[in-house]
Short mmCIF file of C-alpha atoms in Angstrom, two decimals:
data_model
loop_
_atom_site.label_atom_id
_atom_site.label_comp_id
_atom_site.label_asym_id
_atom_site.label_seq_id
_atom_site.Cartn_x
_atom_site.Cartn_y
_atom_site.Cartn_z
CA MET A 26 0.00 0.00 0.00
CA PRO A 27 1.44 3.40 -0.92
CA ALA A 28 2.59 5.36 2.14
CA PHE A 29 1.85 9.04 2.56
CA GLY A 30 5.01 11.01 1.85
CA PRO A 31 6.28 14.11 3.64
CA ARG A 32 4.96 16.53 0.97
CA HIS A 33 1.50 15.00 1.26
CA LEU A 34 1.56 15.25 5.03
CA ARG A 35 2.70 18.89 4.91
CA ALA A 36 -0.13 19.69 2.50
CA VAL A 37 -2.69 18.06 4.77
CA ALA A 38 -1.25 19.84 7.79
CA ALA A 39 -1.43 23.19 5.99
CA ALA A 40 -5.04 22.57 5.05
CA ALA A 41 -5.81 21.68 8.65
CA LEU A 42 -4.21 24.95 9.81
CA VAL A 43 -6.40 26.96 7.44
CA LEU A 44 -9.49 25.24 8.79
CA THR A 45 -8.56 25.99 12.39
CA VAL A 46 -8.52 29.71 11.73
CA THR A 47 -11.69 29.84 9.64
CA VAL A 48 -14.16 27.55 11.37
CA PRO A 49 -16.00 28.31 14.64
CA ALA A 50 -14.27 27.43 17.90
CA THR A 51 -16.85 24.71 18.54
CA ALA A 52 -15.07 22.63 15.88
CA ALA A 53 -12.45 21.84 18.52
CA THR A 54 -14.92 19.46 20.15
CA ALA A 55 -15.61 17.53 16.93
CA ALA A 56 -14.91 13.81 16.56
CA PRO A 57 -11.22 12.80 16.41
CA ASP A 58 -9.62 13.35 13.01
CA THR A 59 -8.97 10.15 11.02
CA SER A 60 -7.40 11.88 8.02
CA ALA A 61 -3.91 11.17 6.72
CA ALA A 62 -2.42 13.59 9.27
CA ALA A 63 -3.82 11.47 12.12
CA LEU A 64 -2.46 8.17 10.86
CA ARG A 65 0.59 6.24 11.93
CA GLU A 66 2.47 4.09 9.44
CA VAL A 67 3.17 0.58 10.73
CA MET A 68 3.95 -2.93 9.56
CA PHE A 69 1.53 -5.82 9.95
CA VAL A 70 3.15 -9.22 10.49
CA GLY A 71 0.85 -12.18 9.92
CA ASN A 72 1.57 -15.08 12.29
CA ASN A 73 0.03 -17.85 10.23
CA TRP A 74 -0.07 -20.67 12.76
CA ASP A 75 -1.00 -18.37 15.66
CA GLY A 76 -3.96 -16.67 14.06
CA THR A 77 -2.57 -13.30 15.10
CA ALA A 78 -1.03 -10.26 13.47
CA ASP A 79 1.67 -8.27 15.22
CA VAL A 80 1.78 -4.53 14.59
CA ILE A 81 5.32 -3.15 14.64
CA LYS A 82 6.98 0.16 13.80
CA SER A 83 7.65 0.64 10.10
CA GLY A 84 11.29 1.64 10.60
CA GLY A 85 13.97 2.38 13.17
CA ASP A 86 13.97 -0.33 15.82
CA PHE A 87 10.78 -1.93 14.40
CA ALA A 88 9.50 -2.30 17.96
CA LYS A 89 6.24 -4.08 18.60
CA ILE A 90 3.22 -1.82 19.07
CA GLY A 91 0.44 -4.35 19.59
CA ARG A 92 -1.15 -7.61 18.54
CA ILE A 93 -4.47 -8.43 16.87
CA ASN A 94 -6.43 -11.66 17.08
CA VAL A 95 -7.50 -12.36 13.49
CA ILE A 96 -9.65 -15.37 14.36
CA PRO A 97 -12.07 -13.97 16.98
CA ASP A 98 -14.78 -16.11 15.37
CA LYS A 99 -12.79 -19.36 15.55
CA ALA A 100 -15.44 -21.25 17.54
CA GLN A 101 -18.16 -20.39 15.03
CA ARG A 102 -16.02 -21.25 12.01
CA MET A 103 -14.92 -24.57 13.52
CA ALA A 104 -18.51 -25.50 14.33
CA GLU A 105 -19.42 -24.93 10.67
CA ILE A 106 -16.45 -26.97 9.45
CA ASN A 107 -17.12 -29.86 11.84
CA ALA A 108 -20.75 -29.98 10.67
CA ASP A 109 -19.77 -30.32 6.99
CA PRO A 110 -17.79 -33.47 6.06
CA ILE A 111 -16.47 -31.98 2.80
CA ARG A 112 -15.26 -28.79 4.48
CA TRP A 113 -13.73 -30.83 7.30
CA ILE A 114 -11.76 -32.91 4.80
CA ALA A 115 -10.57 -29.71 3.08
CA PHE A 116 -9.62 -28.17 6.44
CA MET A 117 -7.60 -31.23 7.45
CA THR A 118 -5.96 -31.43 4.02
CA ILE A 119 -4.68 -27.87 4.44
CA ARG A 120 -3.39 -28.71 7.91
CA ASN A 121 -1.55 -31.82 6.78
CA SER A 122 -0.16 -30.52 3.48
CA VAL A 123 0.63 -26.84 2.94
CA GLY A 124 0.17 -26.19 6.68
CA GLU A 125 2.98 -28.60 7.63
CA GLY A 126 0.78 -30.04 10.36
CA HIS A 127 -0.64 -26.66 11.42
CA ASP A 128 -3.76 -24.70 10.62
CA GLN A 129 -3.24 -21.64 8.41
CA PHE A 130 -5.09 -18.73 9.98
CA VAL A 131 -3.53 -15.68 8.33
CA ASP A 132 -1.89 -15.51 4.94
CA ASP A 133 -2.10 -11.85 3.98
CA MET A 134 -3.39 -8.54 5.34
CA TYR A 135 -3.86 -4.87 4.41
CA SER A 136 -5.20 -1.92 6.36
CA THR A 137 -7.99 0.29 5.10
CA PRO A 138 -7.03 3.81 3.94
CA ASP A 139 -8.43 5.37 7.13
CA GLY A 140 -6.40 3.05 9.36
CA THR A 141 -9.44 1.80 11.26
CA SER A 142 -9.55 -1.80 10.01
CA VAL A 143 -7.31 -4.55 8.72
CA VAL A 144 -8.44 -6.98 6.02
CA VAL A 145 -7.09 -10.52 6.39
CA SER A 146 -7.15 -13.63 4.19
CA ARG A 147 -7.50 -16.82 6.24
CA PRO A 148 -6.51 -19.98 4.32
CA SER A 149 -7.97 -22.64 6.61
CA PHE A 150 -11.27 -20.79 6.91
CA ALA A 151 -11.43 -20.09 3.15
CA ASP A 152 -12.39 -16.47 3.69
CA VAL A 153 -11.44 -12.81 3.94
CA VAL A 154 -12.46 -10.75 6.96
CA SER A 155 -12.26 -7.11 7.94
CA ILE A 156 -11.36 -6.60 11.59
CA ASP A 157 -12.01 -3.37 13.46
CA LEU A 158 -8.66 -2.29 14.87
CA ALA A 159 -10.27 -0.52 17.83
CA THR A 160 -12.58 -3.31 19.01
CA GLY A 161 -11.08 -6.45 17.47
CA LYS A 162 -14.51 -7.38 16.10
CA ILE A 163 -15.28 -8.51 12.56
CA ASN A 164 -16.79 -5.86 10.28
CA TRP A 165 -17.50 -8.19 7.37
CA ARG A 166 -16.65 -11.63 6.07
CA PHE A 167 -16.37 -12.90 2.48
CA ALA A 168 -16.18 -16.64 1.74
CA VAL A 169 -13.96 -17.34 -1.27
CA SER A 170 -14.73 -19.95 -3.89
CA GLY A 171 -13.32 -23.36 -3.09
CA TYR A 172 -11.66 -24.22 0.20
CA ARG A 173 -8.63 -21.97 0.68
CA ALA A 174 -7.80 -18.23 0.59
CA ASP A 175 -4.27 -17.11 -0.26
CA HIS A 176 -2.24 -14.02 -1.24
CA MET A 177 -3.90 -10.63 -1.63
CA ALA A 178 -3.09 -7.25 -3.18
CA VAL A 179 -4.55 -3.82 -2.56
CA SER A 180 -5.18 -1.25 -5.29
CA PRO A 181 -3.03 1.91 -5.34
CA ASP A 182 -5.96 3.98 -4.04
CA GLY A 183 -6.50 1.51 -1.20
CA LYS A 184 -10.16 0.94 -2.09
CA ARG A 185 -10.06 -2.57 -3.58
CA VAL A 186 -8.49 -5.77 -2.42
CA ALA A 187 -7.82 -8.79 -4.64
CA VAL A 188 -7.61 -12.24 -3.07
CA SER A 189 -6.62 -15.58 -4.59
CA ALA A 190 -9.01 -18.48 -4.01
CA SER A 191 -6.35 -21.12 -4.45
CA THR A 192 -8.58 -24.18 -4.90
CA GLY A 193 -11.22 -22.23 -6.82
CA ASN A 194 -8.78 -21.00 -9.51
CA THR A 195 -10.31 -17.57 -9.07
CA VAL A 196 -9.30 -14.08 -7.96
CA HIS A 197 -12.02 -12.14 -6.15
CA VAL A 198 -11.85 -8.34 -6.09
CA LEU A 199 -13.63 -6.80 -3.10
CA ASP A 200 -14.55 -3.35 -1.86
CA ILE A 201 -12.14 -3.00 1.07
CA GLN A 202 -14.67 -1.08 3.21
CA THR A 203 -17.77 -3.22 2.67
CA GLY A 204 -16.47 -6.62 1.56
CA LYS A 205 -18.80 -6.55 -1.43
CA GLN A 206 -17.46 -8.40 -4.46
CA LEU A 207 -16.84 -6.00 -7.33
CA GLY A 208 -15.86 -8.75 -9.73
CA SER A 209 -13.70 -11.82 -10.25
CA PHE A 210 -11.65 -13.53 -12.91
CA ALA A 211 -10.41 -17.04 -13.70
CA THR A 212 -6.74 -17.99 -13.34
CA GLY A 213 -4.46 -20.94 -13.84
CA ASP A 214 -4.22 -23.69 -11.23
CA LYS A 215 -3.68 -22.54 -7.64
CA PRO A 216 -3.57 -18.74 -7.95
CA HIS A 217 -1.00 -17.27 -5.59
CA GLU A 218 0.63 -13.83 -5.79
CA ASN A 219 -1.37 -10.78 -6.96
CA ILE A 220 0.05 -7.40 -8.02
CA PHE A 221 -1.84 -4.27 -9.07
CA SER A 222 -0.19 -2.08 -11.70
CA GLN A 223 0.78 1.35 -10.37
CA ASP A 224 -2.07 3.05 -12.22
CA GLY A 225 -4.55 0.56 -10.79
CA LYS A 226 -5.73 -0.56 -14.23
CA TYR A 227 -4.45 -4.13 -14.21
CA ILE A 228 -4.06 -7.07 -11.85
CA TYR A 229 -1.29 -9.62 -12.39
CA ASN A 230 -1.97 -13.05 -10.91
CA MET A 231 0.62 -15.80 -10.65
CA ALA A 232 -0.76 -19.36 -10.62
CA ILE A 233 1.74 -21.82 -9.09
CA GLY A 234 0.01 -25.17 -9.67
CA ASP A 235 0.13 -28.09 -7.26
CA VAL A 236 2.97 -27.43 -4.83
CA ASN A 237 2.09 -30.04 -2.21
CA THR A 238 2.56 -33.16 -4.34
CA GLN A 239 5.66 -35.36 -4.31
CA THR A 240 6.01 -35.39 -8.11
CA ASP A 241 8.90 -32.92 -7.89
CA ALA A 242 11.38 -34.41 -10.36
CA PRO A 243 11.88 -32.21 -13.46
CA TRP A 244 10.51 -34.91 -15.79
CA LEU A 245 7.27 -34.92 -13.76
CA ASP A 246 6.86 -31.16 -13.93
CA TRP A 247 3.89 -31.55 -16.28
CA THR A 248 1.86 -33.02 -13.38
CA LYS A 249 1.92 -29.71 -11.50
CA GLY A 250 -0.93 -28.17 -13.52
CA ASP A 251 -1.63 -25.00 -15.49
CA ARG A 252 0.87 -22.39 -14.27
CA ARG A 253 0.75 -18.95 -15.83
CA ILE A 254 0.52 -15.25 -15.19
CA THR A 255 -2.96 -13.92 -15.89
CA VAL A 256 -3.26 -10.18 -16.52
CA ALA A 257 -6.80 -8.91 -15.94
CA ASP A 258 -8.47 -5.53 -16.38
CA ALA A 259 -9.10 -4.27 -12.85
CA THR A 260 -12.37 -2.60 -13.87
CA THR A 261 -14.00 -5.07 -16.25
CA PHE A 262 -12.20 -8.15 -14.82
CA LYS A 263 -11.67 -9.42 -18.35
CA GLN A 264 -8.51 -11.30 -19.21
CA VAL A 265 -6.12 -8.98 -21.04
CA LYS A 266 -3.09 -11.22 -21.46
CA VAL A 267 -1.56 -14.53 -20.43
CA ILE A 268 2.21 -14.80 -19.88
CA ASP A 269 3.52 -18.37 -20.16
CA MET A 270 6.92 -18.58 -18.51
CA ARG A 271 7.34 -22.16 -19.74
CA GLU A 272 7.93 -20.78 -23.22
CA LYS A 273 10.32 -18.10 -21.93
CA LEU A 274 12.37 -20.59 -19.90
CA ASN A 275 12.56 -23.05 -22.77
CA ALA A 276 13.77 -20.26 -25.05
CA ILE A 277 16.88 -19.76 -22.89
CA GLY A 278 17.55 -23.47 -22.50
CA LEU A 279 16.13 -23.91 -18.98
CA THR A 280 13.73 -26.68 -19.83
CA ASP A 281 14.30 -28.38 -16.47
CA HIS A 282 13.31 -25.29 -14.44
CA SER A 283 9.82 -24.94 -13.03
CA ASP A 284 7.57 -22.26 -14.51
CA ALA A 285 5.61 -21.80 -11.28
CA VAL A 286 6.06 -18.07 -10.64
CA ARG A 287 6.21 -17.38 -6.91
CA PRO A 288 6.77 -13.92 -5.33
CA ALA A 289 7.53 -11.21 -7.88
CA VAL A 290 8.23 -7.48 -7.96
CA PHE A 291 8.16 -4.84 -10.69
CA SER A 292 10.87 -2.27 -11.33
CA PRO A 293 9.75 1.30 -10.53
CA ASP A 294 8.93 2.01 -14.19
CA GLU A 295 7.20 -1.38 -14.54
CA SER A 296 9.37 -2.32 -17.53
CA LYS A 297 10.91 -5.33 -15.76
CA LEU A 298 9.51 -8.09 -13.58
CA TYR A 299 11.77 -9.94 -11.15
CA PHE A 300 10.37 -13.29 -10.07
CA GLN A 301 11.17 -16.53 -8.28
CA VAL A 302 10.05 -20.01 -9.34
CA SER A 303 9.61 -23.29 -7.53
CA PHE A 304 12.76 -25.26 -6.60
CA PHE A 305 15.20 -22.57 -7.80
CA ASN A 306 17.76 -20.78 -5.63
CA GLY A 307 17.66 -17.51 -7.54
CA PHE A 308 15.40 -15.34 -9.67
CA PHE A 309 14.78 -14.09 -13.20
CA GLU A 310 14.47 -10.69 -14.87
CA TYR A 311 11.67 -10.52 -17.43
CA ASP A 312 11.34 -7.65 -19.93
CA LEU A 313 7.69 -6.82 -20.54
CA ALA A 314 8.28 -4.99 -23.82
CA THR A 315 10.19 -7.80 -25.52
CA ASP A 316 8.31 -10.58 -23.68
CA LYS A 317 11.58 -12.32 -22.82
CA ILE A 318 13.59 -13.40 -19.83
CA VAL A 319 16.71 -11.27 -20.18
CA ARG A 320 18.75 -12.21 -17.12
CA THR A 321 19.04 -15.15 -14.73
CA LYS A 322 20.52 -14.90 -11.26
CA THR A 323 21.56 -18.07 -9.44
CA LEU A 324 22.20 -17.47 -5.76
CA PRO A 325 24.43 -19.58 -3.51
CA LYS A 326 23.20 -22.84 -2.06
CA ASN A 327 23.50 -23.53 1.63
CA PRO A 328 25.66 -26.67 1.94
CA ALA A 329 23.41 -27.81 4.78
CA THR A 330 20.32 -27.73 2.55
CA SER A 331 19.40 -30.97 0.86
CA ASP A 332 19.02 -30.94 -2.91
CA ASP A 333 16.13 -33.40 -2.55
CA ARG A 334 13.31 -31.32 -4.03
CA THR A 335 10.69 -33.23 -2.06
CA THR A 336 12.11 -31.67 1.14
CA PHE A 337 11.42 -28.08 -0.01
CA VAL A 338 8.40 -26.65 1.78
CA ASN A 339 5.60 -26.30 -0.78
CA ASP A 340 8.20 -26.50 -3.57
CA SER A 341 9.67 -23.11 -2.65
CA ARG A 342 13.44 -23.15 -2.28
CA HIS A 343 13.44 -19.32 -2.30
CA HIS A 344 10.26 -17.41 -1.47
CA GLY A 345 10.29 -13.65 -1.02
CA ILE A 346 11.62 -10.78 -3.13
CA SER A 347 11.35 -7.00 -2.78
CA MET A 348 12.96 -3.91 -4.27
CA LYS A 349 14.36 -0.72 -2.81
CA PRO A 350 12.06 2.15 -3.87
CA ASP A 351 14.71 3.77 -6.09
CA GLY A 352 15.08 0.50 -8.01
CA THR A 353 18.79 0.01 -7.28
CA LYS A 354 18.66 -3.01 -4.97
CA LEU A 355 16.69 -6.23 -4.63
CA CYS A 356 16.25 -8.21 -1.44
CA VAL A 357 15.80 -11.97 -1.66
CA ALA A 358 14.60 -14.47 0.95
CA GLY A 359 16.45 -17.77 0.55
CA THR A 360 13.79 -19.80 2.33
CA MET A 361 15.23 -23.33 2.38
CA ASP A 362 18.81 -22.03 2.36
CA ASP A 363 18.26 -20.05 5.58
CA TYR A 364 19.59 -16.69 4.46
CA ALA A 365 18.52 -13.37 3.00
CA THR A 366 20.64 -11.16 0.81
CA VAL A 367 20.61 -7.77 -0.89
CA VAL A 368 21.38 -7.89 -4.62
CA ASP A 369 22.63 -4.99 -6.74
CA ARG A 370 20.10 -4.65 -9.55
CA ALA A 371 22.59 -3.39 -12.15
CA THR A 372 25.19 -6.12 -11.68
CA LEU A 373 23.06 -8.80 -9.96
CA GLN A 374 25.91 -9.24 -7.49
CA GLU A 375 24.67 -10.40 -4.11
CA GLY A 376 25.87 -8.93 -0.85
CA PRO A 377 26.50 -10.73 2.44
CA LEU A 378 24.37 -13.81 3.06
CA VAL A 379 22.58 -12.85 6.26
CA PRO A 380 21.73 -15.98 8.31
CA VAL A 381 17.99 -16.14 8.99
CA ALA A 382 15.71 -19.08 9.77
CA LYS A 383 13.38 -20.14 6.95
CA PRO A 384 12.61 -16.61 5.68
CA TYR A 385 9.21 -16.63 4.04
CA TRP A 386 8.77 -13.07 2.79
CA ALA A 387 10.71 -9.89 2.02
CA THR A 388 9.31 -6.37 2.07
CA VAL A 389 10.58 -2.79 2.42
CA SER A 390 10.50 -0.55 5.47
CA GLY A 391 8.46 2.62 5.48
CA ASP A 392 11.52 4.82 4.96
CA GLY A 393 12.81 2.59 2.15
CA ARG A 394 16.14 2.02 3.86
CA SER A 395 15.70 -1.58 4.97
CA CYS A 396 14.54 -4.92 3.71
CA VAL A 397 12.38 -6.71 6.27
CA VAL A 398 12.15 -10.51 6.14
CA SER A 399 9.91 -12.81 8.16
CA GLU A 400 11.82 -15.62 9.84
CA SER A 401 9.18 -18.32 10.03
CA GLY A 402 11.69 -20.72 11.57
CA ALA A 403 12.61 -18.36 14.43
CA ASP A 404 9.32 -16.47 14.98
CA GLN A 405 10.82 -13.06 14.36
CA VAL A 406 11.24 -10.43 11.67
CA THR A 407 14.68 -9.15 10.74
CA ALA A 408 15.68 -5.86 9.11
CA ILE A 409 18.61 -5.73 6.68
CA ASP A 410 20.12 -2.41 5.63
CA PHE A 411 19.95 -1.93 1.85
CA ALA A 412 23.13 0.17 1.88
CA THR A 413 25.38 -2.33 3.66
CA GLY A 414 23.51 -5.60 3.22
CA ARG A 415 23.93 -6.19 6.95
CA LYS A 416 21.38 -7.10 9.59
CA THR A 417 20.37 -4.23 11.85
CA VAL A 418 17.74 -5.69 14.20
CA SER A 419 15.45 -8.65 14.85
CA VAL A 420 12.08 -8.40 16.60
CA PRO A 421 10.20 -11.37 18.13
CA VAL A 422 6.69 -11.96 16.78
CA GLY A 423 4.17 -14.82 16.85
CA ASP A 424 4.18 -18.40 15.58
CA HIS A 425 5.32 -18.80 11.96
CA PRO A 426 5.32 -15.24 10.58
CA GLN A 427 4.83 -15.12 6.82
CA ARG A 428 3.45 -12.07 5.05
CA VAL A 429 4.64 -8.61 6.18
CA ARG A 430 2.81 -5.55 4.84
CA LEU A 431 3.07 -1.80 5.31
CA GLY A 432 -0.14 -0.16 6.47
CA ASN A 433 -1.65 2.43 8.77
CA VAL A 434 -3.36 2.65 12.13
CA THR A 435 -4.80 5.72 13.81
CA ALA A 436 -2.13 7.84 15.48
CA ASN A 437 -3.14 6.95 19.04
CA TRP A 438 -3.94 3.29 18.35
CA THR A 439 -3.56 0.63 21.01
CA ALA A 440 -4.35 -3.02 20.57
CA PRO A 441 -7.90 -4.08 21.49
CA ALA A 442 -8.38 -6.18 24.59
CA SER A 443 -8.09 -9.88 23.84
#
């Protein structure tokens, strides 16, 4: 979600000053301001196995501010699941496959523009909910098609949220304030990552196929399903384009590499897409204009990591990639190799390999100076300085942190009572 910059804040503050000298004095007793000037930028850390989200500072020492229970309706949801044999089977399948023996209660989350609510996708409950940040209560709930909710994306204006229904092969686009579905579109098998274009006109969805099967040998890659990038019009929800990375990989001789596109990030001008694929310790640079993969970066293997592909969690050797706002550096989470590293975008030379435990995501701090990775194996998030490539701080969070997103809360926010 785009953060409000200093110029924007100064403009809002100036407008507020004008109002204070032109409106009657009784305005001082009006309801608290929830405009941009009254917001505090934070990071939300989704603790997938806990069913909580930690709220931490968006920079500096990244200290914890509070915690939110994202499954306040757990008893009700479990009663529904236990009463439906098909849903119970789906729930247990998630637990015993992609959940690694755990329930998946929070995959992704974004705050609303006014900082009063957080919207959360909950895989095991196959839904998206909006939670009031003041009370901890659910504002609305949307049940996705199929039996599992996955990655989300929020539009640049913060008004729409797209969520992948991973077993329904569908992306739902919802009004972030009401939960009403605005539209949906079909995808390949097991839709995963979603990205809005900067102008909000298009949604890119990456379908990763079946990642919880044991048919991981390259010659069995065809069993993984229909994996592709679907580009949809964000207003009409019509398919605009399909990008087949199988063709692009074959063209550069990488026929034994998976075409399951995992986390991805655009360059600032959106001319290049940097993406990870299943089983690969590295990433690719794809040129949108020429429709070709133009560079391949192979990152170091951890000698302690087995090359047995069936041991990679959900097929993802590396899972998590972000870019410094000025486009000069990338940050990569080497999930199964237990490190994160900053990569120079011009040369693709990696910096120090920072030891971290099963990093599952990489994002950028509010000030753009740090890469923040979630250490799902150590239940903490770690900040790495883009300039030096060195770790600066680690902050304890809940059980199995995965997605980390920038967002906002009201300036005086405190966590609701549990």
